[in-house]
Amino acid sequence: MPPWNPILGHLCFCYKIASALPKDAHPNYLPDMIRRQMPELGSIFYLDTWPFGPQMLVVASAAGLYQITQQHPLPKYHALKHFLKPISEGLDIVTMEGDMWKTWRGIFNPGFSASHLMTLTEDILRDAQRFCDTLEKRCEDGQMFKMKDLTDNLTMDIIGKVVLDVRLNSQEQINPLVEGLRMQVRWLSFGAEANPFARYNPLRALIHWYNTRRMNNYVSQEIDARYERLRRSDRILTAGGKSIIDLVLTAYRSGDATTPNGNLDPVFKRFTMNQIKLFLFSGHDTTSSTVCYIFYVLITKPAVLRRLRAEHDSVLGRDTAQSAALLQNDPYLLNQLPFTTGVIKETLRLYPAVSSTRAGEPGFNVIDQHHRQFPTDGFLVWANSQAIHRDPTYWHQADEFIPERWTVSADDVLHPIKGAWRPFEHGPRNCIGQELAMIEMKIITIMAARKFDFKLAYEKPDGVNASKEIKTVYGERGYQIQRAQPSDDLPCWVTKQML
């Protein structure tokens, strides 16, 4: 355990570590910074941050994470339910437990299978083309822009179509569902803010109530319309090209989950509605941040960009105007891009979008490589992917971006160690949307990487970036902040690629 004070716990220690980071750096950096400063601690240790946070057990080893996510999956920490409640009202597969979680995870699993998602490639391509159209406009006006604004709109459009079969058109106009969701997200709280006004802001409850009504009205109408269409058809929808809501409604109608008059069961509708809102939030935000980092990598590593473009030329031909048609005709071309897949996986390794928090249990201990036992009862158990993804115990040249890790043979020193790559976590509670995220990121990269050249705009402070001094983590200006996006939302310029 790090140096501990009987009154202040680890607050002074954590403050010293955090003071070497930018003020807006993401908290996920903390365990890795502790490991670098005190390697003798190992990859499992306690942190006491009371009263600003709970006492926690940090777990950043492959064996330790296997124990808490697969061997003995710990329940999600209660603060996560509090955080997500304004979006999902506590009815979501992220925070559900037991049989209820198994039931609803099973309901939605088929909609997120790779084979089903491949049938939706045309819709994803359409939204990716609109993203490219927006970039074309930025080329013409020559103005600096924030990449995160563009990728948020793009991934929101994609998840809206995939999950709810609606065109939200976030890239072109204001949508009431999207506007309500984004306002709701800005007011989310874990209840651990140091500023008491931020933690106990009296306006939060009113704003959450207002936005919940806006979102529920929109989603409820869409579910009713989809169900009515299905009921009138009086048959199971044909396979292929169906949204997730279509699959769910079809499965439940087959299971007779209706009222005596044939209407949609209100309990089922409430659960479905809240899960859809959760998908819209988590399904666009994390992917958007990772897409930003893919562009960040391609900007800062020209050799990687050249090789990625060469692979796209080889598989899809040099005429970029034909890429969408080729993928629409044969979506499985996405599986013939090993270097592109490696770039995405390496981006997820160095810039993971999430970590996982679990609740400790009486009698359950995590055991490290030295057979030391760490009791979990009463602790927040923090499964921190940032720390394990940069630990040289598991990764050769851990801080270097090396896409070839994902294409070398198993006996190569670069080859990933089993269980060390965890951007989507492992075990039964892994990310349900990981296949969708990978497909999205491949398509977006294909559609944009050969058409445009990007340049970072960090070095010219103005209205977009008013920072007076350069700030870095691991020597990088594009460090992770807030919801794991690049600092300042990745300010860029873009020009058309000269062929």
XYZ file of C-alpha atoms in Angstrom:
499
model
C 0.000 0.000 0.000
C 1.278 3.545 -0.720
C 2.333 5.750 2.225
C -0.749 6.170 4.419
C -1.683 8.871 6.921
C -4.035 7.885 9.783
C -6.014 11.117 9.302
C -5.672 11.935 5.601
C -5.335 8.403 4.276
C -3.804 8.534 0.805
C -5.063 12.010 -0.053
C -1.630 13.655 0.220
C -0.014 10.862 -1.744
C -2.641 10.999 -4.494
C -2.414 14.786 -4.613
C 1.344 14.555 -5.143
C 0.859 12.082 -7.990
C -1.989 14.060 -9.545
C -0.067 17.344 -9.338
C 2.268 16.003 -12.036
C -0.732 15.624 -14.360
C -2.792 18.308 -16.095
C -5.703 19.425 -13.942
C -8.231 18.041 -16.406
C -6.498 14.690 -16.936
C -8.715 11.620 -16.611
C -8.594 9.844 -13.202
C -7.785 6.574 -14.990
C -4.175 7.743 -15.235
C -3.699 7.628 -11.459
C -3.051 3.869 -10.907
C -0.500 3.724 -13.719
C 1.285 6.804 -12.396
C 1.426 5.161 -8.962
C 2.847 1.986 -10.505
C 5.565 3.967 -12.274
C 6.557 5.806 -9.113
C 6.306 2.794 -6.811
C 6.850 -0.372 -8.876
C 7.455 -2.349 -5.686
C 3.727 -2.040 -4.887
C 2.851 -4.488 -7.606
C -0.311 -4.331 -9.675
C -2.804 -4.757 -6.818
C -2.958 -2.223 -4.000
C -5.320 -0.261 -1.766
C -6.137 3.451 -1.979
C -7.898 5.429 0.745
C -9.360 8.659 -0.648
C -12.070 9.271 1.967
C -13.984 11.629 2.217
C -13.658 12.526 -1.494
C -14.061 8.956 -2.655
C -14.540 5.423 -1.332
C -11.764 3.179 -0.082
C -10.723 1.115 -3.042
C -8.705 -1.856 -4.155
C -6.937 -1.189 -7.459
C -6.563 -4.306 -9.619
C -4.350 -3.997 -12.699
C -3.031 -7.499 -13.317
C -4.314 -10.062 -15.787
C -4.674 -12.727 -13.108
C -6.374 -10.355 -10.689
C -8.823 -9.103 -13.282
C -9.609 -12.673 -14.283
C -10.549 -13.383 -10.668
C -13.007 -10.482 -10.331
C -14.582 -10.593 -13.799
C -14.579 -14.269 -14.815
C -13.685 -16.658 -12.011
C -15.879 -14.873 -9.452
C -17.619 -11.954 -11.184
C -18.135 -9.228 -8.605
C -21.280 -7.097 -8.830
C -21.086 -3.582 -10.236
C -20.346 -0.863 -7.690
C -23.467 0.927 -6.438
C -22.238 4.399 -7.457
C -22.454 3.339 -11.103
C -26.199 2.765 -10.730
C -26.497 6.221 -9.143
C -24.513 7.722 -12.030
C -26.607 6.080 -14.769
C -30.014 6.378 -13.106
C -30.921 9.701 -14.788
C -30.500 7.931 -18.133
C -31.788 4.419 -17.498
C -33.794 4.796 -14.273
C -31.749 1.911 -12.870
C -33.123 -0.524 -15.472
C -30.117 -1.368 -17.657
C -27.884 -4.347 -18.300
C -24.825 -2.447 -17.106
C -26.001 -2.304 -13.487
C -28.568 -5.111 -13.263
C -27.569 -8.241 -11.371
C -28.623 -11.880 -11.126
C -31.460 -13.417 -13.103
C -32.798 -10.052 -14.233
C -29.462 -9.240 -15.848
C -29.252 -12.694 -17.490
C -32.749 -12.313 -18.945
C -32.207 -8.884 -20.448
C -28.672 -9.544 -21.622
C -30.006 -12.599 -23.422
C -32.755 -10.524 -25.039
C -30.327 -8.029 -26.541
C -27.382 -10.324 -27.347
C -28.633 -11.419 -30.805
C -28.904 -7.819 -31.971
C -25.226 -7.217 -31.238
C -23.844 -10.366 -32.848
C -21.248 -9.811 -35.571
C -23.289 -11.690 -38.181
C -26.353 -9.532 -37.575
C -24.409 -6.274 -37.472
C -22.895 -7.052 -40.866
C -26.410 -6.759 -42.301
C -26.472 -3.128 -41.145
C -23.280 -2.100 -42.950
C -25.176 -0.049 -45.530
C -26.646 2.221 -42.849
C -23.270 2.710 -41.162
C -21.692 3.547 -44.508
C -24.384 6.142 -45.174
C -23.667 7.923 -41.910
C -19.911 7.686 -42.452
C -20.381 9.352 -45.842
C -22.217 12.231 -44.184
C -19.258 12.560 -41.824
C -16.978 12.825 -44.862
C -19.324 15.428 -46.357
C -18.926 17.492 -43.185
C -15.151 17.169 -43.425
C -15.366 18.378 -47.021
C -17.072 21.538 -45.753
C -14.308 22.033 -43.180
C -11.787 21.720 -46.001
C -13.570 24.451 -47.910
C -13.926 26.931 -45.053
C -10.432 26.245 -43.672
C -11.612 26.727 -40.103
C -10.307 24.934 -37.059
C -12.833 22.505 -35.561
C -13.147 20.078 -32.680
C -13.069 16.516 -33.912
C -15.059 15.264 -30.920
C -18.046 17.393 -31.949
C -18.105 15.705 -35.346
C -17.530 12.157 -34.117
C -20.194 12.553 -31.401
C -22.770 13.382 -34.054
C -21.558 10.598 -36.319
C -21.663 7.822 -33.729
C -24.994 9.070 -32.385
C -26.508 8.747 -35.851
C -25.106 5.235 -36.185
C -26.324 3.937 -32.832
C -29.719 5.562 -33.343
C -30.221 3.689 -36.592
C -28.792 0.392 -35.343
C -30.760 0.320 -32.102
C -33.969 2.234 -32.779
C -34.128 2.271 -36.588
C -34.508 6.043 -36.691
C -32.483 8.629 -38.535
C -31.535 11.093 -35.841
C -29.648 13.235 -38.378
C -27.436 14.668 -35.646
C -24.822 15.559 -38.252
C -27.248 17.878 -39.991
C -29.757 19.177 -37.457
C -30.790 19.339 -33.804
C -32.732 16.305 -32.636
C -34.849 16.513 -29.437
C -33.809 13.050 -28.219
C -30.128 13.766 -28.761
C -30.401 17.235 -27.244
C -32.109 15.838 -24.142
C -29.586 13.022 -23.767
C -26.600 15.326 -24.066
C -27.985 17.759 -21.538
C -28.675 14.847 -19.211
C -25.094 13.611 -19.560
C -23.662 17.028 -18.712
C -25.487 16.863 -15.380
C -24.544 13.298 -14.431
C -22.714 12.861 -11.136
C -21.026 10.053 -9.221
C -21.712 12.027 -6.051
C -17.987 12.336 -5.292
C -17.210 15.859 -6.494
C -14.916 17.852 -4.188
C -16.940 21.006 -4.835
C -20.046 20.743 -2.601
C -22.124 22.956 -4.921
C -21.324 20.662 -7.840
C -22.094 17.600 -5.749
C -25.366 18.879 -4.285
C -26.522 21.267 -6.993
C -30.266 21.752 -6.362
C -30.933 22.213 -10.075
C -29.731 18.724 -10.974
C -32.928 16.897 -9.997
C -35.123 19.325 -11.936
C -32.972 19.127 -15.053
C -32.874 15.331 -14.879
C -36.665 15.179 -14.535
C -37.143 17.469 -17.531
C -34.757 15.601 -19.801
C -36.077 12.210 -18.728
C -39.528 13.280 -19.891
C -38.146 14.500 -23.226
C -36.241 11.289 -23.876
C -39.006 8.982 -22.689
C -41.626 10.666 -24.858
C -39.467 10.290 -27.954
C -38.386 6.691 -27.354
C -41.855 5.613 -26.226
C -43.430 6.870 -29.450
C -40.815 5.054 -31.527
C -41.339 1.769 -29.672
C -45.106 2.043 -30.026
C -44.796 2.733 -33.742
C -42.429 -0.214 -34.280
C -44.660 -2.537 -32.285
C -47.805 -1.453 -34.090
C -46.143 -2.081 -37.434
C -45.076 -5.528 -36.270
C -48.523 -6.349 -34.918
C -50.223 -5.333 -38.159
C -47.850 -7.496 -40.158
C -48.977 -10.490 -38.024
C -45.806 -12.391 -38.818
C -42.193 -12.601 -37.776
C -40.116 -10.075 -39.651
C -37.892 -11.537 -42.318
C -34.229 -11.944 -41.408
C -31.691 -9.341 -42.417
C -31.586 -5.577 -42.188
C -33.451 -5.356 -38.872
C -32.704 -2.955 -36.067
C -32.169 -4.182 -32.534
C -35.588 -2.932 -31.469
C -37.165 -5.008 -34.257
C -35.379 -8.124 -33.025
C -36.406 -7.495 -29.427
C -40.050 -6.796 -30.248
C -40.226 -9.829 -32.513
C -38.763 -12.105 -29.842
C -41.095 -10.816 -27.169
C -44.162 -11.002 -29.359
C -43.271 -14.609 -30.067
C -43.048 -15.118 -26.309
C -46.521 -13.631 -25.790
C -45.268 -10.666 -23.762
C -48.459 -8.721 -24.397
C -51.493 -7.627 -22.474
C -54.853 -9.401 -23.041
C -55.867 -6.751 -25.584
C -52.685 -7.291 -27.564
C -50.910 -4.136 -26.440
C -47.276 -4.063 -25.484
C -46.686 -5.100 -21.884
C -45.940 -1.863 -19.941
C -43.232 -3.450 -17.783
C -41.443 -4.807 -20.827
C -41.805 -1.460 -22.563
C -40.328 0.405 -19.605
C -37.315 -1.896 -19.423
C -36.783 -1.709 -23.176
C -37.106 2.055 -23.279
C -34.508 2.571 -20.566
C -32.089 0.110 -22.101
C -32.349 1.891 -25.444
C -31.454 5.190 -23.790
C -28.447 3.510 -22.181
C -27.355 2.130 -25.566
C -27.664 5.566 -27.127
C -25.420 7.041 -24.434
C -22.767 4.371 -24.071
C -22.945 3.286 -27.706
C -21.967 6.682 -29.067
C -19.775 8.311 -26.426
C -17.008 5.739 -26.011
C -16.789 4.971 -29.728
C -16.642 8.678 -30.522
C -13.649 9.130 -28.195
C -11.840 6.163 -29.719
C -12.462 7.422 -33.268
C -10.874 10.714 -32.198
C -7.832 8.814 -31.018
C -7.593 6.867 -34.258
C -7.291 10.176 -36.092
C -4.874 11.446 -33.440
C -2.637 8.428 -34.048
C -2.796 8.795 -37.823
C -1.868 12.484 -37.500
C 1.054 11.936 -35.151
C 2.430 8.743 -36.733
C 2.853 9.246 -40.504
C 4.385 5.790 -41.044
C 1.268 4.158 -39.599
C -0.936 6.288 -41.846
C 1.056 5.337 -44.956
C 0.814 1.629 -44.234
C -2.891 1.850 -43.395
C -3.602 3.663 -46.657
C -1.584 1.063 -48.556
C -3.671 -1.732 -47.053
C -6.885 0.036 -48.048
C -5.570 0.490 -51.599
C -4.674 -3.190 -51.772
C -8.027 -4.531 -50.538
C -10.439 -1.864 -51.802
C -8.634 -0.396 -54.808
C -7.206 3.097 -55.194
C -10.493 4.740 -56.170
C -11.809 5.942 -52.800
C -15.141 6.854 -54.364
C -15.849 3.126 -54.751
C -15.083 2.108 -51.154
C -18.675 2.405 -49.922
C -20.101 0.413 -52.828
C -17.518 -2.338 -52.400
C -18.250 -2.690 -48.683
C -21.979 -2.557 -49.263
C -21.717 -5.442 -51.712
C -19.315 -7.419 -49.537
C -19.223 -6.296 -45.881
C -16.838 -9.122 -45.042
C -14.065 -7.192 -46.762
C -13.789 -5.564 -43.346
C -12.249 -8.820 -42.116
C -9.448 -8.599 -44.695
C -7.772 -5.578 -43.109
C -5.420 -6.943 -40.434
C -3.270 -3.817 -40.156
C -6.339 -1.567 -39.826
C -7.640 -3.884 -37.114
C -4.241 -3.665 -35.438
C -4.344 0.129 -35.510
C -7.762 0.126 -33.852
C -6.774 -2.413 -31.206
C -3.546 -0.588 -30.425
C -5.514 2.657 -30.127
C -7.848 0.962 -27.659
C -4.834 -0.340 -25.736
C -3.162 3.033 -25.237
C -6.349 5.095 -24.967
C -9.007 2.855 -23.356
C -12.352 4.587 -23.082
C -13.560 3.007 -19.840
C -12.564 1.161 -16.702
C -14.760 -1.010 -14.509
C -15.791 -0.644 -10.879
C -16.994 -3.609 -8.859
C -18.237 -4.043 -5.305
C -16.202 -6.205 -2.948
C -17.830 -9.110 -1.137
C -17.382 -10.684 2.316
C -14.983 -13.615 2.226
C -13.709 -12.905 -1.285
C -10.032 -12.042 -1.636
C -7.993 -11.206 -4.728
C -4.702 -13.099 -4.836
C -1.597 -11.660 -6.518
C 1.397 -13.429 -8.083
C 3.140 -13.584 -4.691
C 0.110 -15.352 -3.179
C -0.747 -12.316 -1.079
C -4.472 -12.044 -0.355
C -6.345 -8.740 -0.656
C -9.773 -8.735 1.050
C -12.446 -6.966 -1.022
C -15.269 -6.636 1.499
C -16.272 -2.993 1.883
C -14.062 -1.773 -0.960
C -14.680 -0.425 -4.414
C -12.687 -2.813 -6.617
C -11.256 -0.802 -9.506
C -10.444 -2.825 -12.621
C -8.148 -0.318 -14.319
C -7.350 -1.083 -17.947
C -5.113 1.983 -18.431
C -2.563 0.594 -15.963
C -2.439 -2.937 -17.339
C -2.348 -1.708 -20.945
C 0.870 0.227 -20.252
C 2.531 -2.270 -17.927
C 5.830 -3.616 -19.361
C 5.127 -6.869 -17.534
C 2.598 -7.599 -20.269
C 3.672 -5.457 -23.201
C 7.026 -5.137 -24.950
C 7.697 -1.407 -25.423
C 4.485 -0.757 -23.533
C 4.256 2.984 -24.250
C 4.931 2.635 -27.971
C 2.199 2.475 -30.601
C 2.946 -0.779 -32.468
C 0.017 -2.104 -34.558
C 2.143 -5.086 -35.564
C 1.488 -6.576 -32.116
C -1.804 -7.772 -33.517
C -0.406 -9.441 -36.646
C 2.719 -11.250 -35.370
C 2.888 -14.943 -34.499
C 2.212 -16.160 -30.971
C 5.918 -16.752 -30.251
C 6.880 -13.153 -31.082
C 7.888 -10.902 -28.182
C 5.295 -8.355 -29.361
C 2.388 -10.774 -29.247
C -0.191 -9.793 -26.590
C -0.324 -11.870 -23.430
C -3.694 -13.513 -22.875
C -5.986 -11.413 -20.711
C -3.857 -8.247 -20.837
C -5.971 -6.392 -23.444
C -9.212 -5.304 -21.782
C -10.846 -2.270 -23.456
C -14.164 -4.144 -23.545
C -13.463 -6.228 -20.428
C -13.800 -10.013 -20.287
C -16.256 -12.422 -18.765
C -20.056 -12.480 -18.795
C -20.268 -8.712 -18.135
C -18.112 -7.713 -21.092
C -19.243 -4.917 -23.408
C -22.251 -6.037 -25.434
C -21.487 -3.481 -28.161
C -17.866 -4.353 -28.885
C -18.565 -5.926 -32.289
C -20.553 -2.867 -33.354
C -17.778 -0.551 -32.172
C -15.137 -2.439 -34.166
C -17.260 -2.395 -37.337
C -17.983 1.328 -36.943
C -14.337 2.203 -36.424
C -13.183 0.179 -39.411
C -15.758 1.774 -41.702
C -15.066 5.320 -40.504
C -11.329 4.819 -40.928
C -11.784 3.397 -44.421
C -14.057 6.224 -45.502
C -11.879 9.079 -44.216
C -8.225 8.062 -43.926
C -7.432 8.219 -47.655
C -9.575 11.242 -48.463
C -8.280 13.727 -45.912
C -5.121 14.975 -44.249
C -5.502 16.247 -40.699
C -3.325 18.567 -38.656
C -3.475 19.121 -34.907
C -4.370 22.663 -33.831
C -3.036 22.552 -30.278
C -0.101 24.852 -31.005
C -2.226 27.887 -31.967
C -4.413 28.983 -29.043
C -7.471 30.981 -30.010
C -11.216 30.783 -29.493
C -11.174 27.014 -29.875
C -8.156 26.366 -27.680
C -7.457 29.069 -25.148
C -4.897 27.150 -23.090
C -1.810 29.247 -22.332
C 0.650 26.407 -21.857
C 1.209 23.012 -23.441
C 0.150 20.159 -21.183
C 1.112 16.535 -21.701
C 0.727 13.039 -20.284
C 3.262 10.436 -21.390
C 4.701 13.246 -23.512
C 1.472 13.550 -25.509
C -0.610 16.683 -25.887
C -3.721 14.675 -26.693
C -4.123 13.159 -23.234
C -7.460 11.791 -22.034
C -9.932 13.999 -20.162
C -13.508 13.801 -18.831
C -15.152 10.909 -20.671
C -11.792 9.684 -22.067
C -11.714 11.929 -25.147
C -8.557 13.812 -26.222
C -7.835 17.090 -24.465
C -9.710 20.102 -25.845
C -11.824 17.625 -27.855
C -8.993 17.268 -30.419
C -8.815 20.609 -32.272
C -7.906 20.061 -35.927
C -7.570 21.442 -39.397
C -8.375 19.259 -42.375
C -7.462 19.375 -46.060
C -8.210 17.052 -48.942
C -5.676 14.331 -49.500
C -3.579 15.026 -52.582
C -3.576 11.860 -54.678
